[in-house]
Amino acid sequence: GGSRGGRLAGQVRGRMVGAGWGGVVRILVADDDGFMGQLICDFLRGWGHTVTMVEDGPRAQDALGLQFFDLVVTDWMMPKLD
């Protein structure tokens, strides 16, 4: 339920801050599942981070070529990418 998700969120946030990411982090989310990708983006934006979302591997590669990201969150299996 909600408390498990809250604990996980606290653990992830603690690791990000512990790694020196105390401020705004630029994050690229690459996920072909629109619902899951949006859920992750909303979660990260709720912490005040800057988030860009793309739907597939080539778009993720394009985004990485256009700007710097501190962190990339990606789906295990990405369409159109070997």
Tab-separated table of C-alpha atoms in Angstrom:
chain	number	residue	atom	x	y	z
A	1	GLY	CA	0.000	0.000	0.000
A	2	GLY	CA	0.825	3.630	0.438
A	3	SER	CA	3.169	3.229	3.408
A	4	ARG	CA	5.430	0.839	1.497
A	5	GLY	CA	5.632	3.314	-1.398
A	6	GLY	CA	6.354	6.112	1.071
A	7	ARG	CA	9.214	4.155	2.622
A	8	LEU	CA	10.644	3.379	-0.812
A	9	ALA	CA	10.403	7.039	-1.821
A	10	GLY	CA	12.245	8.047	1.345
A	11	GLN	CA	14.975	5.497	0.701
A	12	VAL	CA	15.470	6.638	-2.891
A	13	ARG	CA	15.460	10.324	-1.909
A	14	GLY	CA	17.915	9.604	0.909
A	15	ARG	CA	20.282	7.883	-1.499
A	16	MET	CA	20.076	10.762	-3.974
A	17	VAL	CA	20.841	13.323	-1.265
A	18	GLY	CA	23.525	11.069	0.226
A	19	ALA	CA	25.183	10.871	-3.191
A	20	GLY	CA	25.522	14.650	-3.284
A	21	TRP	CA	22.303	15.286	-5.228
A	22	GLY	CA	20.870	17.667	-2.666
A	23	GLY	CA	19.476	20.149	-5.181
A	24	VAL	CA	17.478	19.933	-8.367
A	25	VAL	CA	18.418	16.931	-10.475
A	26	ARG	CA	17.907	16.815	-14.259
A	27	ILE	CA	16.360	13.422	-14.981
A	28	LEU	CA	15.542	11.682	-18.254
A	29	VAL	CA	12.752	9.100	-17.985
A	30	ALA	CA	12.568	6.670	-20.929
A	31	ASP	CA	9.568	4.341	-20.770
A	32	ASP	CA	7.304	3.009	-23.525
A	33	ASP	CA	4.455	2.570	-21.020
A	34	GLY	CA	2.919	6.052	-20.948
A	35	PHE	CA	1.108	5.513	-17.652
A	36	MET	CA	4.193	4.240	-15.830
A	37	GLY	CA	6.424	6.905	-17.345
A	38	GLN	CA	4.030	9.656	-16.289
A	39	LEU	CA	3.756	8.176	-12.791
A	40	ILE	CA	7.553	8.223	-12.425
A	41	CYS	CA	7.748	11.780	-13.804
A	42	ASP	CA	5.055	13.055	-11.439
A	43	PHE	CA	6.801	11.380	-8.511
A	44	LEU	CA	10.170	12.971	-9.354
A	45	ARG	CA	8.684	16.384	-10.135
A	46	GLY	CA	7.016	16.239	-6.731
A	47	TRP	CA	10.532	16.377	-5.266
A	48	GLY	CA	11.224	19.453	-7.370
A	49	HIS	CA	13.425	17.829	-10.001
A	50	THR	CA	13.457	18.708	-13.699
A	51	VAL	CA	12.166	15.722	-15.661
A	52	THR	CA	12.067	14.992	-19.392
A	53	MET	CA	10.137	11.962	-20.644
A	54	VAL	CA	10.612	10.040	-23.902
A	55	GLU	CA	8.821	6.956	-25.245
A	56	ASP	CA	11.574	4.890	-26.849
A	57	GLY	CA	15.292	4.254	-27.192
A	58	PRO	CA	16.075	6.483	-30.185
A	59	ARG	CA	14.326	9.434	-28.539
A	60	ALA	CA	16.307	8.794	-25.363
A	61	GLN	CA	19.532	8.823	-27.376
A	62	ASP	CA	18.452	12.059	-29.089
A	63	ALA	CA	17.660	13.696	-25.742
A	64	LEU	CA	21.042	12.649	-24.350
A	65	GLY	CA	22.710	14.215	-27.381
A	66	LEU	CA	20.905	17.523	-26.850
A	67	GLN	CA	21.377	18.106	-23.145
A	68	PHE	CA	23.043	16.844	-19.973
A	69	PHE	CA	21.103	14.718	-17.489
A	70	ASP	CA	22.234	13.819	-13.983
A	71	LEU	CA	20.207	10.621	-14.024
A	72	VAL	CA	18.494	8.388	-16.593
A	73	VAL	CA	15.598	6.165	-15.534
A	74	THR	CA	14.815	3.606	-18.213
A	75	ASP	CA	12.592	0.656	-18.830
A	76	TRP	CA	14.365	-2.700	-18.985
A	77	MET	CA	13.101	-3.411	-22.512
A	78	MET	CA	13.072	-0.364	-24.790
A	79	PRO	CA	11.381	-0.457	-28.203
A	80	LYS	CA	13.496	0.363	-31.252
A	81	LEU	CA	16.770	-0.134	-29.378
A	82	ASP	CA	19.036	-3.187	-29.376
